[in-house]
Amino acid sequence: MNEESSAFAQYPARAVVDLSAIADNLAVLKQSAPTAIQMAVVKADAYGHGILPVAMTALEAGASWLGVAQLGEALTLRYALDEAGIAREKAPILTWIAPSGADWAQALEADLDLSVSWTWVLAQICAAARETGKKARIHVKIDTGMSRAGSTLADLPALASAVRMARDEGLVEVIGAWSHLSRADDPSDEGNASTASHVHIFEAGCTILAQAGIRPELRHLSATSGILWHPEAHYDMVRAGIGMYGLSPNSAVASASDLGLRPAMTLQAPLTSVKVIEEDTPASYGGTWRSPSRRWVGLVPLGYADGILRAGSNGAPVLVNTDRGPIRTHIVGRVCMDQFIIDLGPASGEAGLPTGRTENAPAQVGDGVILFGDPATGAPLADEWASQAGTINYEIVARLGERIPRLYIGAARREENCS
Ligand SMILES: *Cc1c(COP(=O)(O)O)cnc(C)c1O
């Protein structure tokens, strides 16, 4: 038994990731930003989809950059790509969280592109460049209105002159100037005014850099919502995250299918129990749900330790695929650490049926339960889980536990594409 099949044997749930959807979604996003280079954002283990398969697929599908938040994941990704035989110059990786005292020398040896928001980061990176003899590739980050990372316009002249000195000393090469939009998914007047202000401040920041003699080749500002809804913010490169995974950055504005995007991940698990409970029987901790009648209930082996948000208790949707066709139903009672219960509908005469195959049960042990996936298959959307749990689809996929085995399909197209 190979490593993969034993993982599935020991752990019944799986997240099936369709890599052809990743490739197709990048092509769809390309239509919205045809002139910009694409960066595939693969932070947080590719939003839970698995960093290496997604990164490889994205590179084959035409993305020419990869982006991650953490330095550690950038290093892991670089070494994995090396192992896979991907030349470093064919797979530039930008990492943007810059903790003081990070191992910048290792970052330079790994040929990572580094974001620089502050002079102290620049000083640390320059020290590493001296030590290793490797020129650092940097992207100067401007705070255009999110107050997260980035140099404010007030601080930028000092940073720009430090960058210029470092460049003139041969310690750094300035590859990019960049920022991030905070309300590009918001179609209200206020949202649009915010994005216009970001663009304005970004332009002002680029002017300050230019006055210091710094004219980076790559200006980049837009993530998925900027790609879809703000062509004025595309610049030279765009950074595709959620849309590449086939989810909408704001499904109240447009659903994934409205946008022509296909969710790449299907989360599924087999039923581990199907049984009858009597009317008015409490289910799960705290008895927050009681059966409104004699009822069939099913048990699903996934819980909050797997990243199934407990806020999805009493309502998050599932699709059960049975011999007699699919059943759309939902969680009843609270999500437990490793399991949750679903309603399978009213039961008539049969009492005390054993778990297992029974004639009258609406579903059988082993039937596949889909938590979310591609709505074209009847599966609930991650967005439905998000609204049930009071969050966004990003959190639904990104929080999925590492222990859920990922199964990759749809790689055939990739082989066709790589000649
Ligand atoms: C997460 C992130 C992205 C991608 O955002 P999406 O909305 O998922 O497309 C792009 N840039 C930065 C800086 C990010 O943190």
Tab-separated table of C-alpha atoms and ligand atoms in Angstrom:
chain	number	residue	atom	x	y	z
A	1	MET	CA	0.000	0.000	0.000
A	2	ASN	CA	1.542	3.314	-0.970
A	3	GLU	CA	1.635	6.308	1.317
A	4	GLU	CA	-1.349	7.967	-0.302
A	5	SER	CA	-3.757	5.037	-0.213
A	6	SER	CA	-2.847	4.270	3.400
A	7	ALA	CA	-3.635	7.888	4.316
A	8	PHE	CA	-7.107	7.423	2.803
A	9	ALA	CA	-7.600	4.088	4.544
A	10	GLN	CA	-6.814	5.606	7.924
A	11	TYR	CA	-8.723	8.775	7.344
A	12	PRO	CA	-12.047	8.493	5.605
A	13	ALA	CA	-12.640	12.100	4.516
A	14	ARG	CA	-10.865	13.693	1.611
A	15	ALA	CA	-10.575	16.996	-0.175
A	16	VAL	CA	-10.633	16.302	-3.891
A	17	VAL	CA	-8.857	19.062	-5.798
A	18	ASP	CA	-9.504	19.356	-9.525
A	19	LEU	CA	-6.343	20.863	-10.968
A	20	SER	CA	-7.999	21.437	-14.339
A	21	ALA	CA	-10.352	23.863	-12.553
A	22	ILE	CA	-7.326	25.799	-11.259
A	23	ALA	CA	-5.974	26.067	-14.806
A	24	ASP	CA	-9.366	27.008	-16.272
A	25	ASN	CA	-9.995	29.643	-13.604
A	26	LEU	CA	-6.650	31.288	-14.328
A	27	ALA	CA	-7.640	31.435	-17.998
A	28	VAL	CA	-10.960	33.056	-17.050
A	29	LEU	CA	-9.186	35.638	-14.877
A	30	LYS	CA	-6.742	36.290	-17.716
A	31	GLN	CA	-9.671	37.487	-19.830
A	32	SER	CA	-10.387	40.175	-17.239
A	33	ALA	CA	-6.775	41.359	-17.089
A	34	PRO	CA	-5.352	40.383	-20.465
A	35	THR	CA	-2.256	42.559	-20.469
A	36	ALA	CA	-1.076	41.951	-16.915
A	37	ILE	CA	1.299	39.175	-15.892
A	38	GLN	CA	-0.345	36.701	-13.501
A	39	MET	CA	0.898	35.841	-10.050
A	40	ALA	CA	-0.740	32.793	-8.485
A	41	VAL	CA	-1.219	33.411	-4.773
A	42	VAL	CA	-0.572	30.119	-2.985
A	43	LYS	CA	-0.311	31.288	0.617
A	44	ALA	CA	-1.797	29.191	3.437
A	45	ASP	CA	-1.066	25.936	1.611
A	46	ALA	CA	-2.778	27.305	-1.489
A	47	TYR	CA	-5.895	28.257	0.488
A	48	GLY	CA	-5.990	24.695	1.788
A	49	HIS	CA	-5.722	23.126	-1.679
A	50	GLY	CA	-2.069	22.038	-1.377
A	51	ILE	CA	0.750	24.359	-2.324
A	52	LEU	CA	2.921	22.277	-4.643
A	53	PRO	CA	0.276	20.786	-6.967
A	54	VAL	CA	-1.455	24.172	-7.236
A	55	ALA	CA	1.810	26.038	-7.853
A	56	MET	CA	2.890	23.572	-10.540
A	57	THR	CA	-0.523	23.713	-12.204
A	58	ALA	CA	-0.576	27.512	-12.125
A	59	LEU	CA	2.881	27.753	-13.699
A	60	GLU	CA	1.849	25.349	-16.445
A	61	ALA	CA	-1.386	27.275	-16.951
A	62	GLY	CA	0.414	30.541	-17.637
A	63	ALA	CA	0.968	32.198	-14.286
A	64	SER	CA	4.564	33.381	-14.255
A	65	TRP	CA	4.863	34.314	-10.577
A	66	LEU	CA	3.991	32.701	-7.259
A	67	GLY	CA	3.109	34.594	-4.094
A	68	VAL	CA	3.000	33.516	-0.446
A	69	ALA	CA	2.713	35.444	2.802
A	70	GLN	CA	5.177	33.602	5.038
A	71	LEU	CA	8.898	33.293	4.445
A	72	GLY	CA	8.800	29.708	5.733
A	73	GLU	CA	6.267	28.642	3.137
A	74	ALA	CA	8.233	30.448	0.415
A	75	LEU	CA	11.343	28.450	1.344
A	76	THR	CA	9.406	25.181	1.453
A	77	LEU	CA	7.869	25.989	-1.917
A	78	ARG	CA	11.244	26.868	-3.451
A	79	TYR	CA	12.869	23.622	-2.334
A	80	ALA	CA	9.866	21.604	-3.509
A	81	LEU	CA	10.014	23.294	-6.930
A	82	ASP	CA	13.773	22.653	-7.095
A	83	GLU	CA	13.061	19.013	-6.371
A	84	ALA	CA	10.445	18.976	-9.123
A	85	GLY	CA	13.022	20.335	-11.547
A	86	ILE	CA	11.448	23.788	-11.995
A	87	ALA	CA	14.156	26.348	-12.834
A	88	ARG	CA	14.218	29.215	-10.351
A	89	GLU	CA	14.082	31.908	-13.018
A	90	LYS	CA	10.916	30.284	-14.380
A	91	ALA	CA	9.247	30.441	-10.956
A	92	PRO	CA	9.886	33.689	-9.115
A	93	ILE	CA	8.335	33.634	-5.632
A	94	LEU	CA	7.338	36.789	-3.756
A	95	THR	CA	6.973	36.551	0.029
A	96	TRP	CA	5.613	39.502	1.956
A	97	ILE	CA	5.592	38.931	5.689
A	98	ALA	CA	8.904	40.285	6.919
A	99	PRO	CA	9.579	39.444	10.551
A	100	SER	CA	12.548	41.219	12.088
A	101	GLY	CA	15.513	38.895	12.454
A	102	ALA	CA	14.318	36.434	9.796
A	103	ASP	CA	16.941	34.326	8.067
A	104	TRP	CA	17.317	36.690	5.122
A	105	ALA	CA	20.519	34.961	3.988
A	106	GLN	CA	18.566	31.758	3.473
A	107	ALA	CA	15.893	33.740	1.625
A	108	LEU	CA	18.517	35.170	-0.741
A	109	GLU	CA	20.130	31.767	-1.282
A	110	ALA	CA	16.649	30.499	-2.230
A	111	ASP	CA	16.258	33.344	-4.772
A	112	LEU	CA	13.077	34.640	-3.184
A	113	ASP	CA	11.656	38.071	-3.974
A	114	LEU	CA	11.199	40.054	-0.767
A	115	SER	CA	8.759	42.796	0.128
A	116	VAL	CA	10.245	45.882	1.741
A	117	SER	CA	8.025	48.281	3.684
A	118	TRP	CA	10.480	49.704	6.196
A	119	THR	CA	14.106	50.843	6.287
A	120	TRP	CA	14.899	48.365	9.082
A	121	VAL	CA	13.884	45.439	6.865
A	122	LEU	CA	15.993	46.867	4.077
A	123	ALA	CA	18.967	47.132	6.458
A	124	GLN	CA	18.586	43.482	7.492
A	125	ILE	CA	18.267	42.357	3.883
A	126	CYS	CA	21.312	44.419	2.872
A	127	ALA	CA	23.326	42.816	5.674
A	128	ALA	CA	22.364	39.401	4.310
A	129	ALA	CA	23.279	40.504	0.777
A	130	ARG	CA	26.761	41.522	1.979
A	131	GLU	CA	27.155	38.291	3.891
A	132	THR	CA	26.078	36.005	1.045
A	133	GLY	CA	27.290	38.044	-1.890
A	134	LYS	CA	23.808	37.636	-3.407
A	135	LYS	CA	21.877	40.633	-4.671
A	136	ALA	CA	18.418	40.832	-3.073
A	137	ARG	CA	15.361	41.117	-5.336
A	138	ILE	CA	12.920	43.463	-3.636
A	139	HIS	CA	9.424	44.886	-4.115
A	140	VAL	CA	8.849	48.180	-2.328
A	141	LYS	CA	5.483	48.105	-0.620
A	142	ILE	CA	3.435	51.260	-0.315
A	143	ASP	CA	0.608	51.610	2.212
A	144	THR	CA	-2.165	52.876	-0.036
A	145	GLY	CA	-4.932	52.866	2.540
A	146	MET	CA	-5.099	49.530	4.310
A	147	SER	CA	-2.707	50.408	7.158
A	148	ARG	CA	-1.308	46.872	7.014
A	149	ALA	CA	2.239	46.502	5.655
A	150	GLY	CA	3.672	49.182	3.382
A	151	SER	CA	5.390	52.494	3.715
A	152	THR	CA	3.090	55.459	4.183
A	153	LEU	CA	3.691	58.314	1.765
A	154	ALA	CA	5.149	60.252	4.707
A	155	ASP	CA	7.792	57.565	5.308
A	156	LEU	CA	8.400	56.754	1.653
A	157	PRO	CA	10.987	59.425	0.729
A	158	ALA	CA	13.358	58.107	3.425
A	159	LEU	CA	12.761	54.502	2.356
A	160	ALA	CA	13.202	55.448	-1.311
A	161	SER	CA	16.575	57.049	-0.687
A	162	ALA	CA	17.735	54.062	1.393
A	163	VAL	CA	16.625	51.746	-1.416
A	164	ARG	CA	18.484	53.840	-3.936
A	165	MET	CA	21.683	53.694	-1.897
A	166	ALA	CA	21.360	49.939	-1.500
A	167	ARG	CA	20.781	49.586	-5.218
A	168	ASP	CA	23.737	51.791	-6.106
A	169	GLU	CA	25.876	49.709	-3.786
A	170	GLY	CA	24.800	46.616	-5.723
A	171	LEU	CA	23.024	45.053	-2.763
A	172	VAL	CA	19.490	45.076	-4.103
A	173	GLU	CA	17.663	44.998	-7.387
A	174	VAL	CA	14.292	46.733	-7.279
A	175	ILE	CA	11.898	44.449	-9.122
A	176	GLY	CA	8.552	45.811	-8.008
A	177	ALA	CA	6.476	48.509	-6.372
A	178	TRP	CA	3.270	47.225	-4.924
A	179	SER	CA	0.329	47.475	-2.595
A	180	HIS	CA	-2.997	45.815	-1.813
A	181	LEU	CA	-6.591	47.035	-2.169
A	182	SER	CA	-8.801	46.868	0.906
A	183	ARG	CA	-12.264	47.340	-0.622
A	184	ALA	CA	-12.032	46.258	-4.242
A	185	ASP	CA	-14.875	43.769	-3.662
A	186	ASP	CA	-17.220	46.508	-2.510
A	187	PRO	CA	-19.330	48.011	-5.324
A	188	SER	CA	-20.777	50.804	-3.173
A	189	ASP	CA	-19.783	54.406	-3.808
A	190	GLU	CA	-17.658	54.288	-0.685
A	191	GLY	CA	-15.953	51.110	-1.846
A	192	ASN	CA	-15.224	52.590	-5.245
A	193	ALA	CA	-13.949	55.796	-3.647
A	194	SER	CA	-11.635	53.703	-1.475
A	195	THR	CA	-10.192	51.907	-4.500
A	196	ALA	CA	-9.790	55.208	-6.371
A	197	SER	CA	-7.919	56.572	-3.378
A	198	HIS	CA	-5.664	53.492	-3.251
A	199	VAL	CA	-4.815	53.988	-6.933
A	200	HIS	CA	-4.159	57.674	-6.384
A	201	ILE	CA	-1.845	57.047	-3.426
A	202	PHE	CA	-0.103	54.249	-5.333
A	203	GLU	CA	0.586	56.668	-8.208
A	204	ALA	CA	1.915	59.237	-5.751
A	205	GLY	CA	4.137	56.574	-4.190
A	206	CYS	CA	5.492	55.521	-7.594
A	207	THR	CA	6.272	59.184	-8.282
A	208	ILE	CA	8.234	59.446	-5.025
A	209	LEU	CA	10.172	56.330	-6.018
A	210	ALA	CA	10.803	57.736	-9.501
A	211	GLN	CA	12.101	60.980	-8.003
A	212	ALA	CA	14.646	58.859	-6.134
A	213	GLY	CA	15.572	57.219	-9.442
A	214	ILE	CA	13.678	53.997	-8.796
A	215	ARG	CA	11.461	52.802	-11.619
A	216	PRO	CA	10.530	49.178	-10.960
A	217	GLU	CA	9.492	47.093	-13.907
A	218	LEU	CA	6.547	45.512	-12.069
A	219	ARG	CA	3.878	47.603	-10.418
A	220	HIS	CA	1.146	45.479	-8.849
A	221	LEU	CA	-1.925	46.324	-6.839
A	222	SER	CA	-4.796	43.960	-7.641
A	223	ALA	CA	-5.951	40.666	-6.155
A	224	THR	CA	-8.988	38.807	-7.556
A	225	SER	CA	-11.541	41.543	-6.895
A	226	GLY	CA	-9.269	44.130	-8.500
A	227	ILE	CA	-8.791	41.806	-11.471
A	228	LEU	CA	-12.547	41.404	-11.893
A	229	TRP	CA	-13.852	44.826	-11.031
A	230	HIS	CA	-11.059	47.413	-11.278
A	231	PRO	CA	-9.227	47.427	-14.602
A	232	GLU	CA	-7.701	50.788	-13.644
A	233	ALA	CA	-5.764	48.933	-10.947
A	234	HIS	CA	-4.254	46.146	-13.070
A	235	TYR	CA	-0.838	47.714	-13.795
A	236	ASP	CA	1.894	45.248	-14.833
A	237	MET	CA	1.004	42.226	-12.738
A	238	VAL	CA	-2.084	40.939	-10.919
A	239	ARG	CA	-2.183	38.558	-7.979
A	240	ALA	CA	-4.864	35.883	-8.303
A	241	GLY	CA	-5.961	34.089	-5.160
A	242	ILE	CA	-9.568	33.154	-4.425
A	243	GLY	CA	-10.702	33.349	-8.068
A	244	MET	CA	-8.058	30.818	-9.103
A	245	TYR	CA	-9.593	28.414	-6.602
A	246	GLY	CA	-12.959	28.965	-8.268
A	247	LEU	CA	-14.635	31.057	-5.607
A	248	SER	CA	-16.012	34.574	-5.824
A	249	PRO	CA	-14.297	37.318	-3.837
A	250	ASN	CA	-17.772	38.576	-2.996
A	251	SER	CA	-20.663	36.317	-3.869
A	252	ALA	CA	-23.160	39.050	-3.001
A	253	VAL	CA	-21.785	40.901	-6.040
A	254	ALA	CA	-21.395	37.895	-8.353
A	255	SER	CA	-21.390	34.162	-7.697
A	256	ALA	CA	-18.608	31.896	-8.875
A	257	SER	CA	-20.774	30.676	-11.738
A	258	ASP	CA	-21.734	34.239	-12.703
A	259	LEU	CA	-18.017	34.826	-13.028
A	260	GLY	CA	-17.402	31.616	-14.986
A	261	LEU	CA	-15.321	30.181	-12.167
A	262	ARG	CA	-15.443	26.552	-11.029
A	263	PRO	CA	-14.663	25.628	-7.402
A	264	ALA	CA	-11.571	23.425	-7.486
A	265	MET	CA	-12.156	21.678	-4.174
A	266	THR	CA	-14.780	19.140	-3.190
A	267	LEU	CA	-14.794	18.154	0.474
A	268	GLN	CA	-16.354	14.771	1.094
A	269	ALA	CA	-16.616	12.012	3.675
A	270	PRO	CA	-18.533	8.710	3.878
A	271	LEU	CA	-21.446	8.254	6.255
A	272	THR	CA	-20.251	6.234	9.249
A	273	SER	CA	-23.715	5.643	10.713
A	274	VAL	CA	-27.334	5.740	9.573
A	275	LYS	CA	-30.014	5.158	12.203
A	276	VAL	CA	-33.456	6.065	13.464
A	277	ILE	CA	-34.040	8.237	16.505
A	278	GLU	CA	-37.406	8.797	18.139
A	279	GLU	CA	-39.348	12.050	18.041
A	280	ASP	CA	-38.046	14.791	20.351
A	281	THR	CA	-34.619	13.173	20.795
A	282	PRO	CA	-31.721	15.618	21.325
A	283	ALA	CA	-28.729	15.463	18.956
A	284	SER	CA	-25.097	16.243	19.802
A	285	TYR	CA	-23.646	18.290	22.675
A	286	GLY	CA	-26.030	20.506	24.530
A	287	GLY	CA	-29.056	19.013	22.766
A	288	THR	CA	-29.465	22.169	20.688
A	289	TRP	CA	-31.553	20.240	18.127
A	290	ARG	CA	-34.341	17.792	18.923
A	291	SER	CA	-35.868	15.592	16.260
A	292	PRO	CA	-39.187	17.101	15.160
A	293	SER	CA	-40.459	13.583	14.405
A	294	ARG	CA	-39.153	10.019	14.301
A	295	ARG	CA	-36.090	10.609	12.161
A	296	TRP	CA	-33.236	9.120	10.182
A	297	VAL	CA	-29.913	10.700	11.108
A	298	GLY	CA	-26.478	10.184	9.608
A	299	LEU	CA	-23.007	10.650	11.057
A	300	VAL	CA	-20.136	12.331	9.176
A	301	PRO	CA	-16.512	11.874	10.321
A	302	LEU	CA	-15.352	15.497	10.091
A	303	GLY	CA	-15.352	18.086	12.851
A	304	TYR	CA	-13.911	21.337	14.044
A	305	ALA	CA	-10.467	19.744	14.482
A	306	ASP	CA	-10.585	19.397	10.683
A	307	GLY	CA	-11.501	23.044	10.253
A	308	ILE	CA	-15.258	22.429	9.939
A	309	LEU	CA	-16.358	25.580	11.690
A	310	ARG	CA	-18.435	24.944	14.794
A	311	ALA	CA	-20.428	28.003	13.777
A	312	GLY	CA	-21.834	25.764	11.011
A	313	SER	CA	-23.790	23.813	13.663
A	314	ASN	CA	-27.528	23.430	13.044
A	315	GLY	CA	-27.737	24.421	9.420
A	316	ALA	CA	-24.638	24.083	7.230
A	317	PRO	CA	-25.656	22.287	4.034
A	318	VAL	CA	-24.503	18.913	2.691
A	319	LEU	CA	-25.315	16.710	-0.290
A	320	VAL	CA	-25.596	12.958	0.300
A	321	ASN	CA	-25.135	10.791	-2.787
A	322	THR	CA	-27.214	7.652	-2.377
A	323	ASP	CA	-28.215	4.732	-4.622
A	324	ARG	CA	-31.601	6.400	-4.969
A	325	GLY	CA	-30.200	9.767	-5.906
A	326	PRO	CA	-28.820	12.792	-4.085
A	327	ILE	CA	-30.311	14.210	-0.869
A	328	ARG	CA	-29.766	17.859	0.013
A	329	THR	CA	-29.806	18.237	3.776
A	330	HIS	CA	-27.963	19.934	6.633
A	331	ILE	CA	-26.160	19.565	9.931
A	332	VAL	CA	-28.291	19.081	13.034
A	333	GLY	CA	-26.948	19.806	16.490
A	334	ARG	CA	-23.481	21.030	17.218
A	335	VAL	CA	-20.391	20.206	15.183
A	336	CYS	CA	-18.134	18.061	17.430
A	337	MET	CA	-14.351	17.879	17.312
A	338	ASP	CA	-14.271	14.993	14.807
A	339	GLN	CA	-17.862	14.373	13.732
A	340	PHE	CA	-21.224	15.914	13.008
A	341	ILE	CA	-24.782	14.655	12.569
A	342	ILE	CA	-27.046	15.259	9.577
A	343	ASP	CA	-30.793	14.974	9.227
A	344	LEU	CA	-31.889	12.315	6.730
A	345	GLY	CA	-35.603	12.920	6.997
A	346	PRO	CA	-38.655	11.354	8.646
A	347	ALA	CA	-38.674	7.630	9.459
A	348	SER	CA	-41.857	5.590	9.495
A	349	GLY	CA	-42.383	2.178	11.172
A	350	GLU	CA	-38.925	0.704	11.574
A	351	ALA	CA	-37.554	0.838	15.116
A	352	GLY	CA	-34.122	0.058	16.460
A	353	LEU	CA	-32.567	-0.735	13.102
A	354	PRO	CA	-28.906	-1.668	13.286
A	355	THR	CA	-26.343	0.562	11.678
A	356	GLY	CA	-25.595	-0.653	8.166
A	357	ARG	CA	-27.521	-1.431	5.002
A	358	THR	CA	-31.262	-1.429	5.582
A	359	GLU	CA	-34.090	-1.607	3.096
A	360	ASN	CA	-35.934	1.538	4.023
A	361	ALA	CA	-33.101	3.852	4.989
A	362	PRO	CA	-32.803	6.942	2.784
A	363	ALA	CA	-28.990	6.526	2.779
A	364	GLN	CA	-26.489	3.816	3.646
A	365	VAL	CA	-23.291	3.670	5.626
A	366	GLY	CA	-20.492	4.475	3.179
A	367	ASP	CA	-22.590	6.814	1.015
A	368	GLY	CA	-20.607	9.925	0.127
A	369	VAL	CA	-21.465	13.182	1.864
A	370	ILE	CA	-20.291	16.310	0.088
A	371	LEU	CA	-19.876	19.349	2.303
A	372	PHE	CA	-19.027	21.747	-0.500
A	373	GLY	CA	-17.769	21.660	-4.042
A	374	ASP	CA	-18.806	22.551	-7.570
A	375	PRO	CA	-22.465	23.647	-7.621
A	376	ALA	CA	-22.763	22.188	-11.135
A	377	THR	CA	-22.649	18.746	-9.441
A	378	GLY	CA	-25.379	19.728	-6.975
A	379	ALA	CA	-22.848	20.264	-4.177
A	380	PRO	CA	-23.299	23.166	-1.783
A	381	LEU	CA	-20.933	26.076	-2.367
A	382	ALA	CA	-18.293	27.011	0.192
A	383	ASP	CA	-20.178	30.344	0.264
A	384	GLU	CA	-23.236	28.624	1.770
A	385	TRP	CA	-21.046	27.275	4.569
A	386	ALA	CA	-19.583	30.743	4.968
A	387	SER	CA	-22.929	32.453	5.361
A	388	GLN	CA	-24.091	29.776	7.806
A	389	ALA	CA	-20.935	30.267	9.872
A	390	GLY	CA	-20.869	34.071	9.616
A	391	THR	CA	-17.628	34.183	7.648
A	392	ILE	CA	-16.244	34.301	4.091
A	393	ASN	CA	-15.524	31.464	1.657
A	394	TYR	CA	-11.779	32.180	2.021
A	395	GLU	CA	-11.910	31.021	5.640
A	396	ILE	CA	-13.899	27.895	4.800
A	397	VAL	CA	-11.197	26.537	2.494
A	398	ALA	CA	-8.095	28.016	4.132
A	399	ARG	CA	-8.946	26.620	7.561
A	400	LEU	CA	-9.306	23.017	6.393
A	401	GLY	CA	-7.201	20.742	8.532
A	402	GLU	CA	-3.908	19.447	7.241
A	403	ARG	CA	-4.918	15.959	8.336
A	404	ILE	CA	-7.615	15.731	5.653
A	405	PRO	CA	-5.947	13.880	2.751
A	406	ARG	CA	-5.919	15.843	-0.505
A	407	LEU	CA	-6.654	13.873	-3.645
A	408	TYR	CA	-5.702	15.442	-6.969
A	409	ILE	CA	-7.632	14.925	-10.175
A	410	GLY	CA	-7.726	16.712	-13.515
A	411	ALA	CA	-3.999	16.626	-14.121
A	412	ALA	CA	-4.346	15.218	-17.677
A	413	ARG	CA	-4.835	18.674	-19.137
A	414	ARG	CA	-1.607	19.757	-17.488
A	415	GLU	CA	0.301	17.087	-19.387
A	416	GLU	CA	-1.295	18.221	-22.636
A	417	ASN	CA	-0.234	21.761	-21.877
A	418	CYS	CA	3.371	21.106	-21.081
A	419	SER	CA	5.193	20.380	-24.259
B	1	LIG	C1	-4.216	37.066	-0.253
B	1	LIG	C2	-3.614	38.095	-1.066
B	1	LIG	C3	-3.853	38.160	-2.442
B	1	LIG	C4	-4.885	37.308	-3.125
B	1	LIG	O1	-6.160	37.759	-2.749
B	1	LIG	P1	-7.501	37.145	-3.375
B	1	LIG	O2	-8.572	38.030	-2.921
B	1	LIG	O3	-7.606	35.786	-2.774
B	1	LIG	O4	-7.316	37.080	-4.833
B	1	LIG	C5	-3.149	39.059	-3.178
B	1	LIG	N1	-2.249	39.879	-2.594
B	1	LIG	C6	-2.011	39.864	-1.278
B	1	LIG	C7	-1.024	40.812	-0.697
B	1	LIG	C8	-2.683	38.992	-0.457
B	1	LIG	O5	-2.452	38.986	0.847
